Tab-separated table of C-alpha atoms in Angstrom:
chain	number	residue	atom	x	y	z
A	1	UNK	CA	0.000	0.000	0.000
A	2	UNK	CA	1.903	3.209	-1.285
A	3	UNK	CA	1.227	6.115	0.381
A	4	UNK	CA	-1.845	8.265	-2.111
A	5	UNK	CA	-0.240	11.159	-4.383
A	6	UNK	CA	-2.216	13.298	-2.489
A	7	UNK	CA	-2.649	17.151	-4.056
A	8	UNK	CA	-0.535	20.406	-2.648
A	9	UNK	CA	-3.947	21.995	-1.488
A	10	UNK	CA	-5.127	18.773	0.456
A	11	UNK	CA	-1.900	18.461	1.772
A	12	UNK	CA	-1.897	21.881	3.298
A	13	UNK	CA	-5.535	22.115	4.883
A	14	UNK	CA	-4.469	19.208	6.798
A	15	UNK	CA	-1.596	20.995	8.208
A	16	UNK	CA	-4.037	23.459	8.745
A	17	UNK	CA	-6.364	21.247	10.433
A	18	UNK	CA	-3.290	19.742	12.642
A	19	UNK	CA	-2.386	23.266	13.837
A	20	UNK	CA	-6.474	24.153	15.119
A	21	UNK	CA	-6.500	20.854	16.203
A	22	UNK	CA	-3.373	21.160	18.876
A	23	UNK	CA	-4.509	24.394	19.629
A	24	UNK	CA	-7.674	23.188	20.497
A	25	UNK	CA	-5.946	20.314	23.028
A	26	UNK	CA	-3.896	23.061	24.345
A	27	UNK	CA	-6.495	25.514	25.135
A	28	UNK	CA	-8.574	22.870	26.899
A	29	UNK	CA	-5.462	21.574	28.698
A	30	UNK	CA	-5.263	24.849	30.437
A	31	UNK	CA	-8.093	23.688	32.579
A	32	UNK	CA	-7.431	19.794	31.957
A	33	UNK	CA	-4.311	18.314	33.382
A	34	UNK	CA	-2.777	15.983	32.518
A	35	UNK	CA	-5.022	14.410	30.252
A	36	UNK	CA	-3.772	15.158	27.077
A	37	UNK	CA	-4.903	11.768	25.670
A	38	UNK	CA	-8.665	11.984	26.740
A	39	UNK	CA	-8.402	15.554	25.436
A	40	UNK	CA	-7.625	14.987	21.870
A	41	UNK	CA	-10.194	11.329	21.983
A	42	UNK	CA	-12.950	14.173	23.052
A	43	UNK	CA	-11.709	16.329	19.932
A	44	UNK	CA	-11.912	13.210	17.354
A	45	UNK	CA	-15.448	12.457	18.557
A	46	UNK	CA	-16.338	16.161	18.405
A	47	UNK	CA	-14.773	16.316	14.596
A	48	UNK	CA	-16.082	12.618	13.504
A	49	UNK	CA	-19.547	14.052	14.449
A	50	UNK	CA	-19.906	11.234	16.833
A	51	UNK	CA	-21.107	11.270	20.425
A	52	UNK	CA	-18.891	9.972	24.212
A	53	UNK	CA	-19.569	8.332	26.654
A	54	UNK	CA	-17.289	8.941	29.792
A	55	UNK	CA	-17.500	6.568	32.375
A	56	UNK	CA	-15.618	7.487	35.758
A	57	UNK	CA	-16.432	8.142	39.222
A	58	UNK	CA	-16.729	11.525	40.366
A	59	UNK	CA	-14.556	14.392	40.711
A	60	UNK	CA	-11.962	13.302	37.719
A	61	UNK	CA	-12.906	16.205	35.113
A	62	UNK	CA	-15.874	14.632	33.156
A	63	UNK	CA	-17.905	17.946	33.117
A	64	UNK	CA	-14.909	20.324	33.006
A	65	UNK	CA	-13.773	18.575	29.601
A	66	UNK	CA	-17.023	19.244	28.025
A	67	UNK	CA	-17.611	22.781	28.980
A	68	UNK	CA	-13.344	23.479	27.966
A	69	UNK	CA	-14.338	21.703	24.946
A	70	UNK	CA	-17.700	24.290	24.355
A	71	UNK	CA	-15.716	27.255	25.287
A	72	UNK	CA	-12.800	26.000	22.682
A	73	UNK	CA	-15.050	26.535	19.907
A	74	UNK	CA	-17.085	29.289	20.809
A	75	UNK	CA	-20.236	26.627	21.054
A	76	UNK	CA	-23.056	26.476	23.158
A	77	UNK	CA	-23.507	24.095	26.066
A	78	UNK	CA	-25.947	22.320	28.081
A	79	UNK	CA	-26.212	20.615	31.088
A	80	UNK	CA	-28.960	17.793	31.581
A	81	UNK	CA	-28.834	16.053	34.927
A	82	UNK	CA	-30.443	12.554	34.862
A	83	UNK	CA	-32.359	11.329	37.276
A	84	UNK	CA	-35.411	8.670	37.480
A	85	UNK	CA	-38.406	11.595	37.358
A	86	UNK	CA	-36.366	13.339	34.542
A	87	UNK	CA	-38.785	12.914	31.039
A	88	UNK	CA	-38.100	12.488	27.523
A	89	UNK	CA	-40.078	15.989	27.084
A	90	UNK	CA	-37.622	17.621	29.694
A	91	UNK	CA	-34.936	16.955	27.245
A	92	UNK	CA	-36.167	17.243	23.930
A	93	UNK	CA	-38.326	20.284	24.478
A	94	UNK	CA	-42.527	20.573	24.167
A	95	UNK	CA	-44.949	22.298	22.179
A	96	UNK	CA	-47.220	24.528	24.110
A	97	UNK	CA	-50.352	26.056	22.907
A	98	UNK	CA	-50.161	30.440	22.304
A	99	UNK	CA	-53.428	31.551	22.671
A	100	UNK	CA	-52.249	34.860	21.403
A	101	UNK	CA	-51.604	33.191	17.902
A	102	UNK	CA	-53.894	30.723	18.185
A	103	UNK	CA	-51.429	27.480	17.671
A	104	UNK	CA	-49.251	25.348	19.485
A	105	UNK	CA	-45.540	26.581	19.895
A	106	UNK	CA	-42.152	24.742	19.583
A	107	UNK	CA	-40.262	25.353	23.098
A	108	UNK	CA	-36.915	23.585	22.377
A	109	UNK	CA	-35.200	21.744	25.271
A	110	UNK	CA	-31.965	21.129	26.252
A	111	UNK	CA	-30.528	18.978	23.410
A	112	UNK	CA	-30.821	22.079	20.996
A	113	UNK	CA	-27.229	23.008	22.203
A	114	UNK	CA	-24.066	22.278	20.134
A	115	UNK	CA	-22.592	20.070	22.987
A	116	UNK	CA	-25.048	18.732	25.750
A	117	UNK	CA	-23.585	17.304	28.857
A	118	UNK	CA	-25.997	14.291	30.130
A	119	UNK	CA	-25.174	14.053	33.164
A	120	UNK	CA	-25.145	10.007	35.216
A	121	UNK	CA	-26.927	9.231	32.005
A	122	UNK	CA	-27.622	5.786	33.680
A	123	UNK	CA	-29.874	7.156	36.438
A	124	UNK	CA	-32.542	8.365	34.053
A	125	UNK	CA	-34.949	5.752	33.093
A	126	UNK	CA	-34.806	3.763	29.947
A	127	UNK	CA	-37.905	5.662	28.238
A	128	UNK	CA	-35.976	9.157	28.625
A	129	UNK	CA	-32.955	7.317	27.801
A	130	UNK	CA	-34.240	6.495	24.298
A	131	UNK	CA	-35.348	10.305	24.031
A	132	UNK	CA	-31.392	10.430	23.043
A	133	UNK	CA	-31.686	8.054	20.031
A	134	UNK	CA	-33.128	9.949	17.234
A	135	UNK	CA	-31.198	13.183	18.009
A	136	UNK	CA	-27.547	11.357	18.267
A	137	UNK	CA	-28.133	9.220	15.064
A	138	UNK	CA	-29.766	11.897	12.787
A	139	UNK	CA	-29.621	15.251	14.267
A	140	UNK	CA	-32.961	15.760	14.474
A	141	UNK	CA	-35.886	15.720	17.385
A	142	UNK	CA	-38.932	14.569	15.869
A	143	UNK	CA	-41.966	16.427	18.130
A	144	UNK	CA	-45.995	15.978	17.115
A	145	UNK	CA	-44.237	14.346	13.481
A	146	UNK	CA	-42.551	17.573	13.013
A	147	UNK	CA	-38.505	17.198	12.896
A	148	UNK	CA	-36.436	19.870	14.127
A	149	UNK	CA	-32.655	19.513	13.375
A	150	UNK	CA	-29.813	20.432	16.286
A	151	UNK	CA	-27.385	22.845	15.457
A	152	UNK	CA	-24.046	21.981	13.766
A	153	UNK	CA	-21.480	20.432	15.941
A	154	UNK	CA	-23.506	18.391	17.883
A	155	UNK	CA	-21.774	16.224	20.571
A	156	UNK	CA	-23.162	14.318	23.074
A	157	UNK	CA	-21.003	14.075	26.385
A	158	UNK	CA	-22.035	11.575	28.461
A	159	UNK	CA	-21.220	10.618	31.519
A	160	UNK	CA	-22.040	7.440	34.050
A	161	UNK	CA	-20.536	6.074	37.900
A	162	UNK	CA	-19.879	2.829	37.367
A	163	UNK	CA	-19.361	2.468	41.296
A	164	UNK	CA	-22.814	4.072	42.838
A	165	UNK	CA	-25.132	1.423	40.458
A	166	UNK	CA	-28.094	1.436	42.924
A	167	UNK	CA	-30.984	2.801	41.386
A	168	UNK	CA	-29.786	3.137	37.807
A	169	UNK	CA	-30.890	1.507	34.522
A	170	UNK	CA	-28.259	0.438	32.069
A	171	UNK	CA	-27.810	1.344	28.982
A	172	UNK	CA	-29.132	-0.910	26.277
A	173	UNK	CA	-27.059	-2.070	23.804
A	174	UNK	CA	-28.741	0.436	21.138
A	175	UNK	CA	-27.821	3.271	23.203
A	176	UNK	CA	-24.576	2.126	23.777
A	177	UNK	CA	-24.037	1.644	19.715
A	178	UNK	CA	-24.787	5.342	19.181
A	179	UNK	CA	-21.726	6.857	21.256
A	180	UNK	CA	-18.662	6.582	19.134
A	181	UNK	CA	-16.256	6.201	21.757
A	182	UNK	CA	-16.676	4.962	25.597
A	183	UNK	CA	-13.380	6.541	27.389
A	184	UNK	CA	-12.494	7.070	31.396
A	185	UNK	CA	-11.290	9.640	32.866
A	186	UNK	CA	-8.762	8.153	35.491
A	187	UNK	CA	-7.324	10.100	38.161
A	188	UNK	CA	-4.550	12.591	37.356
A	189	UNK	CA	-0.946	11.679	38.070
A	190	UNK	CA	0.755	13.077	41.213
A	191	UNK	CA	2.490	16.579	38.914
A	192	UNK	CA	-0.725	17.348	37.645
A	193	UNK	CA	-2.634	16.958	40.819
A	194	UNK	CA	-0.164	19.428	42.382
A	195	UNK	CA	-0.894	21.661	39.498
A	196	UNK	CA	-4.748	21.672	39.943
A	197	UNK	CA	-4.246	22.445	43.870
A	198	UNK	CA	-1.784	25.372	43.085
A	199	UNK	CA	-4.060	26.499	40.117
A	200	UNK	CA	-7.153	28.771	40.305
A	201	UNK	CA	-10.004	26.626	40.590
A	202	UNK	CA	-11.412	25.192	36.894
A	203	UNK	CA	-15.073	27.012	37.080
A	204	UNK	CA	-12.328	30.654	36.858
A	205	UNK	CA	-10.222	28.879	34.443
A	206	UNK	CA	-13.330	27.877	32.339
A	207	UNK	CA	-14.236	31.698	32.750
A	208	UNK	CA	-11.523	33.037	30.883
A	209	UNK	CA	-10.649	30.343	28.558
A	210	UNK	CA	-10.430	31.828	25.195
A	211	UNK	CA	-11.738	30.929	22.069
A	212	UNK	CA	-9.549	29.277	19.883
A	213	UNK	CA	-11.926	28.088	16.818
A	214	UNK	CA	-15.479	29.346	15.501
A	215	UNK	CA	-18.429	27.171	14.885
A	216	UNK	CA	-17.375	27.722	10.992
A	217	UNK	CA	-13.966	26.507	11.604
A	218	UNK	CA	-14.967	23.622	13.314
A	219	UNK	CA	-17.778	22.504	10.492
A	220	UNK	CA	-15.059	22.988	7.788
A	221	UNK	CA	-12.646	20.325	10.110
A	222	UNK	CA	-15.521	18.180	9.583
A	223	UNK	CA	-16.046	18.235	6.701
A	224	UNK	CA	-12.661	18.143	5.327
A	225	UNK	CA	-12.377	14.920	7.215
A	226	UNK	CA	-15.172	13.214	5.788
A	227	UNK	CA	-13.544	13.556	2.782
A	228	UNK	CA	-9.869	12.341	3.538
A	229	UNK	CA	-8.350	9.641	1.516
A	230	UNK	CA	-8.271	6.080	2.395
A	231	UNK	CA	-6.527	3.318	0.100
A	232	UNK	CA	-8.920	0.175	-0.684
A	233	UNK	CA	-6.580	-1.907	1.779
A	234	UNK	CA	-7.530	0.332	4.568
A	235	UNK	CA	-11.264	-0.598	3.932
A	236	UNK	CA	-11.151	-4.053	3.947
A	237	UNK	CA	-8.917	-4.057	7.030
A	238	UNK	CA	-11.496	-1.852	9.024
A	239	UNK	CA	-14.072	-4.677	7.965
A	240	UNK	CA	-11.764	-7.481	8.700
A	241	UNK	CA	-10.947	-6.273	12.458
A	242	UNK	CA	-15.069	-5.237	13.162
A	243	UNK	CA	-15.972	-8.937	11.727
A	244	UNK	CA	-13.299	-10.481	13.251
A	245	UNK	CA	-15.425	-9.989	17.270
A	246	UNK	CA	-18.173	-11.191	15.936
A	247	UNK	CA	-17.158	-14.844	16.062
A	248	UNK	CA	-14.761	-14.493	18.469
A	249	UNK	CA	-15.052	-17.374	21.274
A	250	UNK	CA	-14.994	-14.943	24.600
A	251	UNK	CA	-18.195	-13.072	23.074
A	252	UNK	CA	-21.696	-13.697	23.109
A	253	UNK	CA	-22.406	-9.899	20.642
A	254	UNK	CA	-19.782	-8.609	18.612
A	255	UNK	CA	-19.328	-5.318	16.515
A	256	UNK	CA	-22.131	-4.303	14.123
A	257	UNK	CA	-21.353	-2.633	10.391
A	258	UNK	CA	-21.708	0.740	12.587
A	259	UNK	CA	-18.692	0.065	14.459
A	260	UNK	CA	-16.902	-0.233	10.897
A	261	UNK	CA	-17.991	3.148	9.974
A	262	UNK	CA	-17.736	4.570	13.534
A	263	UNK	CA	-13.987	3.136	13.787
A	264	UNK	CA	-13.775	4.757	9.558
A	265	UNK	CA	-15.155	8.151	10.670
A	266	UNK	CA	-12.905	8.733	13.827
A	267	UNK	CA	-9.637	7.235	12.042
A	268	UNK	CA	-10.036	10.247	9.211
A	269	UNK	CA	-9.791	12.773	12.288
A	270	UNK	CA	-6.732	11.385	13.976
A	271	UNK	CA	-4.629	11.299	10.392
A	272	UNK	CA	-5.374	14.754	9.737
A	273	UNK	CA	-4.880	15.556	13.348
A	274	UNK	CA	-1.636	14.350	12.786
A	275	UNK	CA	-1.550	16.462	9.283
A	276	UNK	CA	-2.101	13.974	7.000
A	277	UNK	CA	-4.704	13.863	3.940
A	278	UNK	CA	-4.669	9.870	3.927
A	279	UNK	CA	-5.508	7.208	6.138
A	280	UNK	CA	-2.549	4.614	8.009
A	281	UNK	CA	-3.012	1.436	9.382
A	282	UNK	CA	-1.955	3.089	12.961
A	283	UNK	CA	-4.883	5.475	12.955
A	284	UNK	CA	-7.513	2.442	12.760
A	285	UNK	CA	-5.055	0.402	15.587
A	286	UNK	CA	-4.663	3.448	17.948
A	287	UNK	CA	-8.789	4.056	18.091
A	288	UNK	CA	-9.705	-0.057	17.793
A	289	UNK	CA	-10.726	-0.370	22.099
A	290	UNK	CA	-12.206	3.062	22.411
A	291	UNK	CA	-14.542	2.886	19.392
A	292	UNK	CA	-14.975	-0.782	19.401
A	293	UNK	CA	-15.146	-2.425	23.025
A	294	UNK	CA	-18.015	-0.471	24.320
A	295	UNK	CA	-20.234	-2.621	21.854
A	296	UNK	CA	-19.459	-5.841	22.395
A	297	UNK	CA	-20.809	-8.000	24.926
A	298	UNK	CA	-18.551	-10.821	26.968
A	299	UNK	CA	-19.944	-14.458	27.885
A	300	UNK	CA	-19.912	-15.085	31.383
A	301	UNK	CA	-18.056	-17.513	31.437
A	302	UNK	CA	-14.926	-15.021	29.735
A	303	UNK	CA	-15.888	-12.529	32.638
A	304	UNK	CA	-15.387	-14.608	35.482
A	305	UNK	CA	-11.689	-15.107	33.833
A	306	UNK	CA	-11.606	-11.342	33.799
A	307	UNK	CA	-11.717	-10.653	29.934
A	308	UNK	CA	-13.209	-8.213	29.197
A	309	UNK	CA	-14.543	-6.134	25.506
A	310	UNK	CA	-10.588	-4.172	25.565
A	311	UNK	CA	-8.802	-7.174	25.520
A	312	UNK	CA	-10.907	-8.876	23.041
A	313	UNK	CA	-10.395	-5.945	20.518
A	314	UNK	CA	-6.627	-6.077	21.428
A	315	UNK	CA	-6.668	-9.916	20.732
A	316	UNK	CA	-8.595	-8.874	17.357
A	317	UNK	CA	-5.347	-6.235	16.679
A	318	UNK	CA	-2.279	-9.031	17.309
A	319	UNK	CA	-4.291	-11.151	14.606
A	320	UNK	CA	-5.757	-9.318	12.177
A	321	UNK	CA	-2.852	-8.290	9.455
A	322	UNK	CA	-2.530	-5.064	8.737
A	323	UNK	CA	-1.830	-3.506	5.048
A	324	UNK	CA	1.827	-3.633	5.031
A	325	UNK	CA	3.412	-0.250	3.168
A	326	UNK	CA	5.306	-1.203	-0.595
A	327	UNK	CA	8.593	-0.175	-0.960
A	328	UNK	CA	10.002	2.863	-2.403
């Protein structure tokens, strides 16, 4: 697989998309320690026009990354805390009756927002759950048969305790499909703990974070990398490593096609992240366990060993070949 004769100009708007997209990870790292990694995952899911799922106990940054991400691009945010009285109406908005005009009235909710923070997603119950469906798969809140699109980026940020599960309702496995990535936080290291204790607190930070991209800029990242290059090899690999969990022995659900295009979509980002126009094996290996593991389900009997949907994925990597480069 040579490396695509890609053209001058495509060549540099991905240097120009590298350069916004560091500055991006920068600005947010301001108020982010130490989590470069997580940073620049929540930036590919933001760019791929996918949706996160953050799974952490409390305290480790989940909130503060999504409203440094908002303020970054000079977006709008929302906040929607989940709990088990929380409706599908409360998020999606309702249409009230103007006796003034004589009609009903579209009141849009909280999801209208370019990146919406649902908060311990798992404590709301599974009917407001699936209120999140529609919107993170098309875009669009259908109300009384009349669609009304979100604006343009849309993220999702969600975030769950996997500790506290009393009184909380999983999320189905169609819920789960439709984030592209499931990450966790983790607790800072010992430097950048110091750092946060020295620091102003994060809600002052957050405050006067800057702006480093407009809505505009951010739509034309996307859309340059839908459009990046990727060899034929590269396709059939993606497809190989999806396929290859499905009849893998340690799992009773493996990937569907969406993981294929999911792992597809957020690969684009990280190569021209990395300020390329084309696609390498090493962008579809570095994003396999976040995009992938999330969906798959383990047998019990692989979970009492421990195994769990990361180290199938990484199992899937060490056999799968990659496209192997041709010599110049």
């Amino acid at each position: 697989m040579t490396e695509p004769p890609a053209a001058p100009e495509a060549d540099a708007v991905a240097a120009r998309f590298a350069q916004m997209f560091a500055a991006l990870a920068q600005n947010i790292e301001h108020v982010v320690r130490g989590k470069r990694d997580k940073i620049e995952l929540a930036l590919v899911c933001l760019l791929a026009e996918g949706h996160l799922l953050v799974e952490d106990v409390p305290g480790v940054g989940k909130t503060t990354l999504a409203r440094a991400v908002a303020a970054s691009v000079d977006a709008r945010w929302t906040r929607v805390q989940f709990t088990p009285d929380l409706l599908p109406s409360d998020i999606t908005g309702v249409s009230i009756f103007n006796q003034a005009g004589n009609a009903f009235e579209f009141h849009p909710g909280p999801i209208f927002a370019n990146l919406v923070v649902a908060d311990e997603i798992n404590r709301g119950s599974p009917k407001t759950q699936s209120a999140l469906l529609e919107v993170m798969e098309e875009r669009r809140v259908t109300v009384e048969g009349t669609p009304h699109p979100v604006p343009r980026p849309f993220l999702v940020l969600a975030t769950q305790n996997p500790v506290d599960m009393d009184g909380t309702y999983p999320l189905p496995e169609a819920q789960l499909d439709r984030f592209l990535m499931r990450i966790s936080m983790g607790y800072p290291d010992h430097r950048a703990e110091v750092e946060v204790l020295a620091g102003r607190p994060s809600g002052a930070l957050l405050d006067r974070l800057p702006a480093v991209a407009t809505r505009d800029d951010v739509a034309a990242m996307i859309d340059f990398a839908a459009r990046l290059h990727v060899a034929a090899p590269l396709y059939d690999y993606v497809v190989r490593v999806v396929a290859a969990t499905r009849g893998h022995e340690d799992l009773r659900l493996g990937a569907s096609p969406r993981a294929s295009l999911a792992l597809l979509r957020a690969g684009r980002v990280r190569a021209a992240a990395a300020g390329r126009s084309y696609l390498v094996p090493e962008d579809v290996k570095a994003l396999a366990v976040p995009v992938i593991a999330h969906r798959l389900l383990v047998t019990p009997e692989a979970e009492l060993r421990g195994r769990t949907g990361a180290d199938v994925v990484a199992d899937v990597l060490a056999t799968v070949p990659a496209p192997q480069a041709a010599g110049v």
